[in-house]
PDB file of C-alpha atoms in Angstrom:
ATOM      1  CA  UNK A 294     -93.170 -39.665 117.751  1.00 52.00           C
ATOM      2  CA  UNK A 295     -89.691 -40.742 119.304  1.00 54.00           C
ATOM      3  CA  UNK A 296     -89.004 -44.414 120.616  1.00 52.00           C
ATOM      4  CA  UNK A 297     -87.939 -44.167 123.896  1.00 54.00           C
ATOM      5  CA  UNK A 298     -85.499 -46.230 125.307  1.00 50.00           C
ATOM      6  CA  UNK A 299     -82.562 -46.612 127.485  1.00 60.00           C
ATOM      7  CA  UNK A 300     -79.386 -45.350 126.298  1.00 71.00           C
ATOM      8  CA  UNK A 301     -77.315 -48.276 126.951  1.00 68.00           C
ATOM      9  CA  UNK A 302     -79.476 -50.562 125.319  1.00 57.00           C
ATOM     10  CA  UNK A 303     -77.462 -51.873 121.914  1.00 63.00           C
ATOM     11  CA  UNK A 304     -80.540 -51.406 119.896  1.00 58.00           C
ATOM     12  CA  UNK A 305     -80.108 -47.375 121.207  1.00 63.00           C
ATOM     13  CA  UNK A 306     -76.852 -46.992 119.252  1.00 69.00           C
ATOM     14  CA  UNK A 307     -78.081 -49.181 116.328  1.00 63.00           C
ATOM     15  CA  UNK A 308     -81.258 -47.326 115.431  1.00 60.00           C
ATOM     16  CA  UNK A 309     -80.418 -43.729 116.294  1.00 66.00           C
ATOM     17  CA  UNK A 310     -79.048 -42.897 112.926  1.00 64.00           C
ATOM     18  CA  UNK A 311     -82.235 -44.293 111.191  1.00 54.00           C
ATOM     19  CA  UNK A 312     -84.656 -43.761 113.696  1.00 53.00           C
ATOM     20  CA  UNK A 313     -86.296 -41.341 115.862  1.00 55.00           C
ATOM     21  CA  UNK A 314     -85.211 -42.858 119.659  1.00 61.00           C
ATOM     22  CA  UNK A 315     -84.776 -40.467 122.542  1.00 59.00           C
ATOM     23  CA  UNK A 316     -82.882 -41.611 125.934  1.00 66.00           C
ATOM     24  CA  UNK A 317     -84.759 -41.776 129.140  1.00 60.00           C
ATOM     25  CA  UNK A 318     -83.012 -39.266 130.523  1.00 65.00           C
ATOM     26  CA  UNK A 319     -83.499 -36.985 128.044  1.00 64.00           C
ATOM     27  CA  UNK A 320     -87.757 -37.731 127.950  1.00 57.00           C
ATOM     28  CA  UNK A 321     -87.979 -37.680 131.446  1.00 54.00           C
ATOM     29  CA  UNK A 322     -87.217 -33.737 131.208  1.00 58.00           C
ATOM     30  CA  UNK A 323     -88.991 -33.144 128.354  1.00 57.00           C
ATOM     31  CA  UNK A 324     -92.272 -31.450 128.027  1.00 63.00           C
ATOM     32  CA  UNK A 325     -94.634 -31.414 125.679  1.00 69.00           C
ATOM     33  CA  UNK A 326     -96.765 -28.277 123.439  1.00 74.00           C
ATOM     34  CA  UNK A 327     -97.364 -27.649 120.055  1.00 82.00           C
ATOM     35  CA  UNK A 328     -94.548 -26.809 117.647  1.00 87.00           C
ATOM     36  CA  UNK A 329     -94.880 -23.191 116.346  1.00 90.00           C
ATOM     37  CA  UNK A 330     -94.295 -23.517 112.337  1.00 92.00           C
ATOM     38  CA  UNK A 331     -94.335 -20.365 109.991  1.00 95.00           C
ATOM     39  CA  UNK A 332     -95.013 -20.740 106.764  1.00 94.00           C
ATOM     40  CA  UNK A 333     -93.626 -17.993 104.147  1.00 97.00           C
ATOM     41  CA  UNK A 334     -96.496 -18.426 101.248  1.00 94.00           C
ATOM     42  CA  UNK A 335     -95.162 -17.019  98.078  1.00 95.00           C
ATOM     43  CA  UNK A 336     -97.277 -18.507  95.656  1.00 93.00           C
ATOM     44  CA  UNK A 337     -99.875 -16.669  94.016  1.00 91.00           C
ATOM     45  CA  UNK A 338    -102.570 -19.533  94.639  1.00 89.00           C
ATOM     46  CA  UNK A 339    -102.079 -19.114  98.485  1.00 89.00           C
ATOM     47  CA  UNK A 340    -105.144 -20.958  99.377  1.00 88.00           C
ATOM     48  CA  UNK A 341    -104.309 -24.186  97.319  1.00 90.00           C
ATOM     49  CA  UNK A 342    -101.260 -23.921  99.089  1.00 92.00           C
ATOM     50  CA  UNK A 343    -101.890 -23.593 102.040  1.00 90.00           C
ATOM     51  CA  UNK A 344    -104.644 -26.798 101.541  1.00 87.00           C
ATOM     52  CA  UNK A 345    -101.108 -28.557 100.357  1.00 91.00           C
ATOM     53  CA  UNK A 346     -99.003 -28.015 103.615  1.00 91.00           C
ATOM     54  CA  UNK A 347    -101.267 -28.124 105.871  1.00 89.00           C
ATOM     55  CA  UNK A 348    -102.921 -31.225 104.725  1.00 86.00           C
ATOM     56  CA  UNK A 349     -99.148 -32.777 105.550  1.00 88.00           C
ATOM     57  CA  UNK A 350     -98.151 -31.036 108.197  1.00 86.00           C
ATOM     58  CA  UNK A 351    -101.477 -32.361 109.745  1.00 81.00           C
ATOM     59  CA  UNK A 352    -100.466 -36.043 108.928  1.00 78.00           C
ATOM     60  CA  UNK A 353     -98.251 -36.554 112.188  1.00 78.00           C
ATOM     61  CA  UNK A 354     -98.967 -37.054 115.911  1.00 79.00           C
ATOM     62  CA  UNK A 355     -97.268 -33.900 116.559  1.00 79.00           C
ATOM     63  CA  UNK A 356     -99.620 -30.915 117.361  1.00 80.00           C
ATOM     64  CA  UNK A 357     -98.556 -28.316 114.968  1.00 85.00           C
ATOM     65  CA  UNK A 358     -99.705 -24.584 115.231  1.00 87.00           C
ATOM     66  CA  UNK A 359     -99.762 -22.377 111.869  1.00 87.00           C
ATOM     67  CA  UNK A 360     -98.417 -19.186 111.218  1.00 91.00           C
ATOM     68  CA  UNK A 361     -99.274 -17.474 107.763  1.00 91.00           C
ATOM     69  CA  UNK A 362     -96.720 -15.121 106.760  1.00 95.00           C
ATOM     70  CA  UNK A 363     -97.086 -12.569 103.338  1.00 95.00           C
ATOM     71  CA  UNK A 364     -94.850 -10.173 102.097  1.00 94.00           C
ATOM     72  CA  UNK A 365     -95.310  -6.710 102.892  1.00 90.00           C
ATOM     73  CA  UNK A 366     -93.063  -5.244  99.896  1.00 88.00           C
ATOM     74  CA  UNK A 367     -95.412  -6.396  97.303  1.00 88.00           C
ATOM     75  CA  UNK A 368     -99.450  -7.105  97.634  1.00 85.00           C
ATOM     76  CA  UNK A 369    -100.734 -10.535  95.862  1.00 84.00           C
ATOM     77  CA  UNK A 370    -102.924  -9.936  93.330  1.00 83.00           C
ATOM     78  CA  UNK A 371    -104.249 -13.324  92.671  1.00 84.00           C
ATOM     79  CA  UNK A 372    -105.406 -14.279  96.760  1.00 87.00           C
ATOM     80  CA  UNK A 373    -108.910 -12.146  98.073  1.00 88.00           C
ATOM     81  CA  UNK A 374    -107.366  -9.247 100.383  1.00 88.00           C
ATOM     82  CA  UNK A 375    -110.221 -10.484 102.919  1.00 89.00           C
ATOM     83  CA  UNK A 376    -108.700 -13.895 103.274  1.00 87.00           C
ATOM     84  CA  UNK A 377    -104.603 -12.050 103.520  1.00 90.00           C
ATOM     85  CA  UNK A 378    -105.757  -9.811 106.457  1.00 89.00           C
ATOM     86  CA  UNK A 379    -107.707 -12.427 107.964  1.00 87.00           C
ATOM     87  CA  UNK A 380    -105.215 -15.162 107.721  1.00 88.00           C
ATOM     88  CA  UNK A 381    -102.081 -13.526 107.345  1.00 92.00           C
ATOM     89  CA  UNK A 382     -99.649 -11.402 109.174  1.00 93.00           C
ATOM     90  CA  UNK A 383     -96.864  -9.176 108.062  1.00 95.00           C
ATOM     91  CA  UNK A 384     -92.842  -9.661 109.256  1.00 96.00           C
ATOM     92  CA  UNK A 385     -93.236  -6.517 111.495  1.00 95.00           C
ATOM     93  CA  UNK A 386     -96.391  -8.525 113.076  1.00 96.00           C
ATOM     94  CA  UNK A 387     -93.531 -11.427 114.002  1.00 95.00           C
ATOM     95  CA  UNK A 388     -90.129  -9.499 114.973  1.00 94.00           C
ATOM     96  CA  UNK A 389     -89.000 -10.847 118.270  1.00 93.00           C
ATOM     97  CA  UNK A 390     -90.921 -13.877 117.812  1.00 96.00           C
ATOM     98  CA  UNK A 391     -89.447 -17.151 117.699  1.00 96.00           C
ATOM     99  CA  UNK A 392     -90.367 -20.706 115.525  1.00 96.00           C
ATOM    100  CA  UNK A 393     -90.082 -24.320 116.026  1.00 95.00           C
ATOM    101  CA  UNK A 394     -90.173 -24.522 111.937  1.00 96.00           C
ATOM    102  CA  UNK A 395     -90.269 -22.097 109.271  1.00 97.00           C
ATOM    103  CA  UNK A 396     -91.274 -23.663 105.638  1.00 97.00           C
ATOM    104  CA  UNK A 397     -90.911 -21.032 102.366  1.00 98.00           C
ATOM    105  CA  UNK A 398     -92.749 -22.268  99.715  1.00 97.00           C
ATOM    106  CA  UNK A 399     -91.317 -21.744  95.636  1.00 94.00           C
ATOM    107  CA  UNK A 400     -92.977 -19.147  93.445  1.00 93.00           C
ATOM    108  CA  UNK A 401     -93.217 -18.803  89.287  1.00 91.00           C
ATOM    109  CA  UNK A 402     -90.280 -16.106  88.977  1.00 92.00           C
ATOM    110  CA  UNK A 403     -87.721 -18.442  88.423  1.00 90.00           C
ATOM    111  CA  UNK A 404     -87.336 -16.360  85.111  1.00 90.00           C
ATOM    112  CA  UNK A 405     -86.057 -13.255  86.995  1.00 93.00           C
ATOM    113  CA  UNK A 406     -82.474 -12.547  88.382  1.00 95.00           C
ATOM    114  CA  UNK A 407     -83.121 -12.985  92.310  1.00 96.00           C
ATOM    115  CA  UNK A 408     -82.167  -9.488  93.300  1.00 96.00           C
ATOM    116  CA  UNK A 409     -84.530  -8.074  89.903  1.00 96.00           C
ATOM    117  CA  UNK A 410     -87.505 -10.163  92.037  1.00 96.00           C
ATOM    118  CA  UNK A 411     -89.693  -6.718  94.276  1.00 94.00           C
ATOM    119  CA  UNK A 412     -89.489  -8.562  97.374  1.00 96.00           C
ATOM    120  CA  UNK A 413     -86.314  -9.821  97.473  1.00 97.00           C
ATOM    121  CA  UNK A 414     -84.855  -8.124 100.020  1.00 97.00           C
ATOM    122  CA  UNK A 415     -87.405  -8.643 102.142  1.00 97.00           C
ATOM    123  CA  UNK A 416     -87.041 -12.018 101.652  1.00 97.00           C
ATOM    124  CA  UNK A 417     -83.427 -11.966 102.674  1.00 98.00           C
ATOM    125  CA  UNK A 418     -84.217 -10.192 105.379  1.00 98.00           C
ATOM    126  CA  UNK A 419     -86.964 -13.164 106.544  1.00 98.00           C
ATOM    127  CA  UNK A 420     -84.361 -15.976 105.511  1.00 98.00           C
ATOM    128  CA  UNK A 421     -81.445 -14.533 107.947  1.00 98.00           C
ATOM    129  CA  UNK A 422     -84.168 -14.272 110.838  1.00 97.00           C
ATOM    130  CA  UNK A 423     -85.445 -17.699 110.307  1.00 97.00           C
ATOM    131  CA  UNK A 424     -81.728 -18.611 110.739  1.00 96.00           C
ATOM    132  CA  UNK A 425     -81.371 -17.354 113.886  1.00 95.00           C
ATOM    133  CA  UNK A 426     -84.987 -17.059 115.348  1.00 96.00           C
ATOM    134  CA  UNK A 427     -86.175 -20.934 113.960  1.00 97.00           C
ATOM    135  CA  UNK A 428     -84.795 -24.660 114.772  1.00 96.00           C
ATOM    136  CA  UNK A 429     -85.531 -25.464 111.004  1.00 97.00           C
ATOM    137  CA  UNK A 430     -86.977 -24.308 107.778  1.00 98.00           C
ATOM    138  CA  UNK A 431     -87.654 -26.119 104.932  1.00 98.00           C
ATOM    139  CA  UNK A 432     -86.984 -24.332 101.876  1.00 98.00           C
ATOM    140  CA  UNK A 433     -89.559 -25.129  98.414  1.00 98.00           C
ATOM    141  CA  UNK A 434     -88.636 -25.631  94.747  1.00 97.00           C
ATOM    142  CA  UNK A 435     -87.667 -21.572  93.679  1.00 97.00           C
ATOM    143  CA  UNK A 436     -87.791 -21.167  97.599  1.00 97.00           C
ATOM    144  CA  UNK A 437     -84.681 -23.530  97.696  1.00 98.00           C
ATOM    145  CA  UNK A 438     -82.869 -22.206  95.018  1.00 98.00           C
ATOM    146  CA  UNK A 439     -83.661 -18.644  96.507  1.00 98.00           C
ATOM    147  CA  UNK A 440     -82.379 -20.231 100.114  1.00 98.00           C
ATOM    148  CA  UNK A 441     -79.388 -21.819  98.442  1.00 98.00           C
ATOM    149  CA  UNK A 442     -78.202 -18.877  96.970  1.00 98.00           C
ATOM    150  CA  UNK A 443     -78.426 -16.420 100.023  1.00 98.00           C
ATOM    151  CA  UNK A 444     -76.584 -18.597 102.253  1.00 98.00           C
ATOM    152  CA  UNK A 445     -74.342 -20.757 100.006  1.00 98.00           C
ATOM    153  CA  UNK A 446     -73.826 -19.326  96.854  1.00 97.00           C
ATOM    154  CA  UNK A 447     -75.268 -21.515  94.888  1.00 98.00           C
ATOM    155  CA  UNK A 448     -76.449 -20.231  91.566  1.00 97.00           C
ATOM    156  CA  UNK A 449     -79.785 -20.904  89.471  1.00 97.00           C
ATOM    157  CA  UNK A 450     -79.345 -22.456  86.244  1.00 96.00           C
ATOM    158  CA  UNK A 451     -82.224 -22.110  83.673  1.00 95.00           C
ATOM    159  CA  UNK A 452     -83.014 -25.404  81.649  1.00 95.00           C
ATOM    160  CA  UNK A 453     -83.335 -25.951  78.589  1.00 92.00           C
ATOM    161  CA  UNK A 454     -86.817 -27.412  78.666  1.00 92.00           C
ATOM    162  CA  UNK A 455     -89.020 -27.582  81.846  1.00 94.00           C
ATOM    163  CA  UNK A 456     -88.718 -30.446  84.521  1.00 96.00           C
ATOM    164  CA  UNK A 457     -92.525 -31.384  84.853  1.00 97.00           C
ATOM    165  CA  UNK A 458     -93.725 -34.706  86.314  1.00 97.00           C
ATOM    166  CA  UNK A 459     -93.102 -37.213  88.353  1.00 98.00           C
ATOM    167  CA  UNK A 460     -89.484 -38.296  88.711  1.00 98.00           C
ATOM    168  CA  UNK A 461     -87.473 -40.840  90.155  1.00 98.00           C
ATOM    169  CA  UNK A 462     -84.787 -40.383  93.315  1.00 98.00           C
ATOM    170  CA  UNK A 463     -82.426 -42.394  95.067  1.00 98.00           C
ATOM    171  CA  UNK A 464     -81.458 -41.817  98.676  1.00 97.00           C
ATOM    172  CA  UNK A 465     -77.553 -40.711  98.122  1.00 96.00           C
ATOM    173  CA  UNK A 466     -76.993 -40.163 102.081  1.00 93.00           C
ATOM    174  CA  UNK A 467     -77.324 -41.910 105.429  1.00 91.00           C
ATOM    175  CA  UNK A 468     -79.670 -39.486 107.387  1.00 93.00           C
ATOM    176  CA  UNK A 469     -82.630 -39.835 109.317  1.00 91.00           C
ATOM    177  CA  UNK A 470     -84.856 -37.199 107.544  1.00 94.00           C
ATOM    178  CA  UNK A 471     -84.936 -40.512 104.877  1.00 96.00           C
ATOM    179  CA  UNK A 472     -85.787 -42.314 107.544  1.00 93.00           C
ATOM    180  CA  UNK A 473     -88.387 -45.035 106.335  1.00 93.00           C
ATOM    181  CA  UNK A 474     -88.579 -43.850 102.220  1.00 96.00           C
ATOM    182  CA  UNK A 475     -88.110 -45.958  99.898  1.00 95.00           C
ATOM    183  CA  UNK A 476     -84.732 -46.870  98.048  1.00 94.00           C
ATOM    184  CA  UNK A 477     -86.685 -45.123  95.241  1.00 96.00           C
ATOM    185  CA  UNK A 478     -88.406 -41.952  95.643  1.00 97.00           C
ATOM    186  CA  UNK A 479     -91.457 -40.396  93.744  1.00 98.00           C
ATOM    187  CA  UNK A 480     -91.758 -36.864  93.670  1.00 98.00           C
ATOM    188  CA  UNK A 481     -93.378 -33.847  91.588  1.00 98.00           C
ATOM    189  CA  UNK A 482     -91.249 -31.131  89.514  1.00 98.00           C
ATOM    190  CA  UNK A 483     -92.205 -28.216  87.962  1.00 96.00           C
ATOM    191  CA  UNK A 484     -89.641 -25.700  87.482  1.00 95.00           C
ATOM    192  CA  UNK A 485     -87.274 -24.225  84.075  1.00 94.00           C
ATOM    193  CA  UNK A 486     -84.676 -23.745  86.405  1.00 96.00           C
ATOM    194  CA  UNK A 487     -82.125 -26.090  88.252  1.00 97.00           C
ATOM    195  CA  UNK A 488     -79.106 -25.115  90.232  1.00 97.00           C
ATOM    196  CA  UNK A 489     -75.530 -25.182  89.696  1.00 97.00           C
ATOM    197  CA  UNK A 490     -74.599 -28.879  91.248  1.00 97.00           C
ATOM    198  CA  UNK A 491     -70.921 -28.446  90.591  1.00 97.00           C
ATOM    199  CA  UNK A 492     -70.952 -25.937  93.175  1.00 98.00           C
ATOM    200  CA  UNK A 493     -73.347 -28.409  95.777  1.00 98.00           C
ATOM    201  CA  UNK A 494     -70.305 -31.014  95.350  1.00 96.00           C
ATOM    202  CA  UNK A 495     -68.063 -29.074  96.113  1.00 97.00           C
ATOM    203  CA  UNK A 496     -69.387 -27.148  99.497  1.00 97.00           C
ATOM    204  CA  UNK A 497     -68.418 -28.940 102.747  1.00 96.00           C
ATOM    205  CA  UNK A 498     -71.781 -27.415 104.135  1.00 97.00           C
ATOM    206  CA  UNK A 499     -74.094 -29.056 101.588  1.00 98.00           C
ATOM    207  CA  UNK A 500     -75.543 -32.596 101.982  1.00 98.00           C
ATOM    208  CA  UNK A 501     -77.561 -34.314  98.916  1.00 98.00           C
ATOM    209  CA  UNK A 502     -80.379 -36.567 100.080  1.00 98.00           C
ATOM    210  CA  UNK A 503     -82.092 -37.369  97.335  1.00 98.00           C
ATOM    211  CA  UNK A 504     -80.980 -37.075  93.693  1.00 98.00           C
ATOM    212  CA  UNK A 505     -82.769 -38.438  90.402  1.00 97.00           C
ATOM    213  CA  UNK A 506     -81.063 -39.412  86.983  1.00 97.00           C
ATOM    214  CA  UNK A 507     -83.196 -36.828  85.456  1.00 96.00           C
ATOM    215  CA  UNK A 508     -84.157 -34.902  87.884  1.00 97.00           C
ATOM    216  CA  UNK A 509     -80.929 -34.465  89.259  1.00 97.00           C
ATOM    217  CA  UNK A 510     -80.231 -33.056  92.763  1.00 98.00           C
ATOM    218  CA  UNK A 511     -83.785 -33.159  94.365  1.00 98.00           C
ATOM    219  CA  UNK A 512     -83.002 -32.978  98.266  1.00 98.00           C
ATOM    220  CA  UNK A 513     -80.122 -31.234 100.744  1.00 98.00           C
ATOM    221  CA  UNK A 514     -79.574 -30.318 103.031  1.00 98.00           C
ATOM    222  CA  UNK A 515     -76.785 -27.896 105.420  1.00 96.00           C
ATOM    223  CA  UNK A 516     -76.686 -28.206 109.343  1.00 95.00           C
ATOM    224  CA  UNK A 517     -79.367 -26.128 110.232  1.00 95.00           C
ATOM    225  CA  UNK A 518     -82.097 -25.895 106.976  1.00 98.00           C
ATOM    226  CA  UNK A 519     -83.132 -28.394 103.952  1.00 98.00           C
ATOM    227  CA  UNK A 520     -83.886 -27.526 100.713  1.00 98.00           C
ATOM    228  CA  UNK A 521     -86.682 -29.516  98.694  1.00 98.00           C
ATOM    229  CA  UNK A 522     -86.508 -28.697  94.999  1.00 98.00           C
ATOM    230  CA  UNK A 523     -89.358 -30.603  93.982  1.00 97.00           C
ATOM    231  CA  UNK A 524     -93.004 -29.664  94.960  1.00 97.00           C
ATOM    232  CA  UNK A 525     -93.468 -33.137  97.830  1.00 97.00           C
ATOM    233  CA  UNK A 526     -96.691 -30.657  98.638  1.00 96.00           C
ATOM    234  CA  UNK A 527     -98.503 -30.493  95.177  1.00 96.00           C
ATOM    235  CA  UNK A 528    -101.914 -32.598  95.510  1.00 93.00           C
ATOM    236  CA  UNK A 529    -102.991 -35.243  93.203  1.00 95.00           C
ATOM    237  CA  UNK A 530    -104.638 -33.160  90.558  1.00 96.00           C
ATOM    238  CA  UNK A 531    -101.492 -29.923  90.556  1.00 96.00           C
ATOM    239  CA  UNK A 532     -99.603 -30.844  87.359  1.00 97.00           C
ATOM    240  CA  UNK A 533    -102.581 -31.839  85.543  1.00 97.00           C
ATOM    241  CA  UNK A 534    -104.001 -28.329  86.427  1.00 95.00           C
ATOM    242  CA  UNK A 535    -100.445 -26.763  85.434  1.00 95.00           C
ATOM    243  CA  UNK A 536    -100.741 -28.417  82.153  1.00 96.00           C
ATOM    244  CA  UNK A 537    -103.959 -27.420  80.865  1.00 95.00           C
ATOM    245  CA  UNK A 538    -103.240 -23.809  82.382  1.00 93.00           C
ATOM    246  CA  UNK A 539    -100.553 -23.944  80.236  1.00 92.00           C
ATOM    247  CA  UNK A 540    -101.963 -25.237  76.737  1.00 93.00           C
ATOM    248  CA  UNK A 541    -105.036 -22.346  77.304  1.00 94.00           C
ATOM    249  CA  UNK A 542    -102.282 -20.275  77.103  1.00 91.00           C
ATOM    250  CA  UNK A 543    -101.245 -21.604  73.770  1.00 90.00           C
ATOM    251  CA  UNK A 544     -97.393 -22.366  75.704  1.00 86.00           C
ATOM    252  CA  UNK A 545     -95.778 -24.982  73.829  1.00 86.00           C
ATOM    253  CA  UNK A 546     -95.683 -27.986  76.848  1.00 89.00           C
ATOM    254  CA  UNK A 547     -95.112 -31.735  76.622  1.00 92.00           C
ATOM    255  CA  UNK A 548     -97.631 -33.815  79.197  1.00 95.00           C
ATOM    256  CA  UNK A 549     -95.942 -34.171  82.414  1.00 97.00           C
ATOM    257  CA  UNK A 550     -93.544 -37.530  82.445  1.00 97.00           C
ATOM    258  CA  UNK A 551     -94.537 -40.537  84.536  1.00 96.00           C
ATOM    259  CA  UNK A 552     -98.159 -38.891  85.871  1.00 97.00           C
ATOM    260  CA  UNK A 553    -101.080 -40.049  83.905  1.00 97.00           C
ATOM    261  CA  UNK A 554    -101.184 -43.630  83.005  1.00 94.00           C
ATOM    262  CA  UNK A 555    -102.378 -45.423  79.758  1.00 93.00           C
ATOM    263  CA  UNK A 556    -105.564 -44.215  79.708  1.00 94.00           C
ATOM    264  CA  UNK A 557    -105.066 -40.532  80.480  1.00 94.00           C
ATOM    265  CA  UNK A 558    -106.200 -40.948  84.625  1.00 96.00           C
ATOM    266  CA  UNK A 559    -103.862 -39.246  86.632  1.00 96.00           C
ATOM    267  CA  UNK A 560    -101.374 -41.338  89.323  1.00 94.00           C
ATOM    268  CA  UNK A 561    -100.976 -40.173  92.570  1.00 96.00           C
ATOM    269  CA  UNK A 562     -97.490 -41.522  93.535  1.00 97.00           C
ATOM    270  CA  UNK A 563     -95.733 -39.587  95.614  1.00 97.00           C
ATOM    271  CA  UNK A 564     -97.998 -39.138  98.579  1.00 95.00           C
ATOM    272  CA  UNK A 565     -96.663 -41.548 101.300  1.00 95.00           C
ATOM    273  CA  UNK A 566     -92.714 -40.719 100.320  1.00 97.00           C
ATOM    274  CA  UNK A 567     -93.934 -36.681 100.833  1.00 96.00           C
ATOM    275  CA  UNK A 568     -96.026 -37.728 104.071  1.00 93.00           C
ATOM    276  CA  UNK A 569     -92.935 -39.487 105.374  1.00 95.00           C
ATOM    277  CA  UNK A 570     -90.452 -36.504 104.546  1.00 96.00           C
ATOM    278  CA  UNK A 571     -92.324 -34.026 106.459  1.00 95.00           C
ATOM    279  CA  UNK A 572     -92.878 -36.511 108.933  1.00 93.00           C
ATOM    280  CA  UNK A 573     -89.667 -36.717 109.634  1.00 94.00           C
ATOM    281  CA  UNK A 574     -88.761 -33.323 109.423  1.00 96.00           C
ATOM    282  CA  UNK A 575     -91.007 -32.011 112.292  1.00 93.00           C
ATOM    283  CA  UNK A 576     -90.130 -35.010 114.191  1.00 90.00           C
ATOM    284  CA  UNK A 577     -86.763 -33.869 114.138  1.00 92.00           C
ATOM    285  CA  UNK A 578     -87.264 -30.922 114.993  1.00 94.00           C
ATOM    286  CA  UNK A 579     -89.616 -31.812 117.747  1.00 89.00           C
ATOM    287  CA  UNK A 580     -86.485 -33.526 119.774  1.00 86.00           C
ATOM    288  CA  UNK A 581     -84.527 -30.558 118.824  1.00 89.00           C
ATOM    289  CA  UNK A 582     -86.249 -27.287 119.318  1.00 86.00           C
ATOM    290  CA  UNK A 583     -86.163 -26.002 123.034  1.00 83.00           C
ATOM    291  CA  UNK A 584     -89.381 -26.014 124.758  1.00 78.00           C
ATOM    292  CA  UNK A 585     -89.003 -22.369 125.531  1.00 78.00           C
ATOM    293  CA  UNK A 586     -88.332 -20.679 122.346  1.00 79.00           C
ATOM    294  CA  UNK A 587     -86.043 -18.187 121.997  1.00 74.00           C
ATOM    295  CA  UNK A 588     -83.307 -20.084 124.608  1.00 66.00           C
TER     296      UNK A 588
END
């Protein structure tokens, strides 16, 4: 929640581009309900998912209420249908409808041409109404790459070998969605793509937050959106999962880098850094949505 103090005060102008303050002008007129967040689940395991965001999303003072959203161009074969129409609801169910937050999660495709993926247009469709009709959405590992490329351009890259484990980042920009991480930042990747950071550089509309040696460009951001290409969400036990899902397979995969420690146990470190990004994500867009949506 915000700090609220007076504007004039010279600890106002000191901490307001590292912390969340609000004037007491501007709390005096504010009031207060729960922010409205969609969530666009593409994965196939929705309900692990959906265990993942909310269990961070639910780590804040803010009262958040949940939105499930599926596709309606292509049915998910991998979630019960009883626990889609129970849970879920379709774009047409939301047109008109306006968000405090929108968050679009990745999804395993990253090995098809975006516009060869079924629901892609629907997608674009849901990612230029989110622009208009939401204060923010945060954008997820193939999500973000999807995201980047619709608005910006920016093009996926495949890799050579996959990016899987747990990576170091460095904050590369002043901005308060870092507020209180770490000068070095933990964070799950699995993905065979990357995206084409020559072009990130160069865009006056792009903003890198976060960006590992290996990893490379990890967090940005434009004026409106950020895009997380790691998986902050994934839950201690996620890559290890991934992993042996992989080697039943017979796939030729190394162990993931930097997550299990000398005796095989798995690490969990990543958890406060992720709890501290989405943190600060709804908290900024608590002080920035308008309390009647839509206005």
């Amino acid at each position: 929640m915000p700090l609220i103090i007076p504007e004039k005060i010279p600890a106002y102008k000191l901490l307001k581009d590292f912390v969340f303050v609000m004037g007491e002008k501007k709390a005096s007129r504010q009031d207060i309900r729960p922010l409205k967040v969609l969530i666009f689940n593409l994965m196939p395991t929705k309900i692990e998912t959906e265990n993942q965001l909310l269990s961070l999303l639910g780590n804040s003072p803010l009262q958040v209420e949940i939105t499930l959203l599926k596709t309606q161009s292509y049915e998910s074969k991998h979630t019960p249908k009883s626990h889609l129409d129970s849970f879920y609801v379709s774009f047409d169910d939301i047109r008109g409808t306006s968000f405090d937050a929108a968050i679009i999660t990745g999804a395993p495709i990253e090995h098809l041409e975006f516009e060869a993926v079924q629901y892609w247009s629907e997608l674009c469709e849901i990612m230029d109404y989110l622009r208009a009709h939401a204060t923010s959405t945060m954008y997820i590992c193939w999500g973000a790459m999807a995201g980047l490329y619709h608005f910006h351009g920016i093009k996926k890259i495949p890799l050579k070998r996959k990016l899987f484990g747990i990576f170091k980042h460095e904050l590369k920009s002043d901005d308060i969605i870092l507020s209180g991480l770490n000068e070095i930042v933990n964070l799950p990747h699995s993905r065979n793509s990357t995206i084409d950071e020559k072009s990130v550089r160069k865009s006056k509309d792009l903003k890198v937050l976060l960006e590992g040696k290996k990893s490379g460009i990890a967090v940005l951001k434009d004026k409106k959106d950020i895009f997380v290409l790691a998986h902050p969400e994934y839950s201690k036990f996620t890559l290890d999962e991934e992993y042996k899902r992989d080697i039943t397979k017979g796939l030729k995969i190394a162990k993931p880098k930097r997550y299990y420690d000398k005796k095989g146990k798995v690490q969990m470190s990543w958890r406060s850094s992720a709890s501290v990004l989405f943190a600060n994500w709804l908290n900024l867009v608590y002080q920035e949505t308008p309390f009647i949506l839509g206005k």
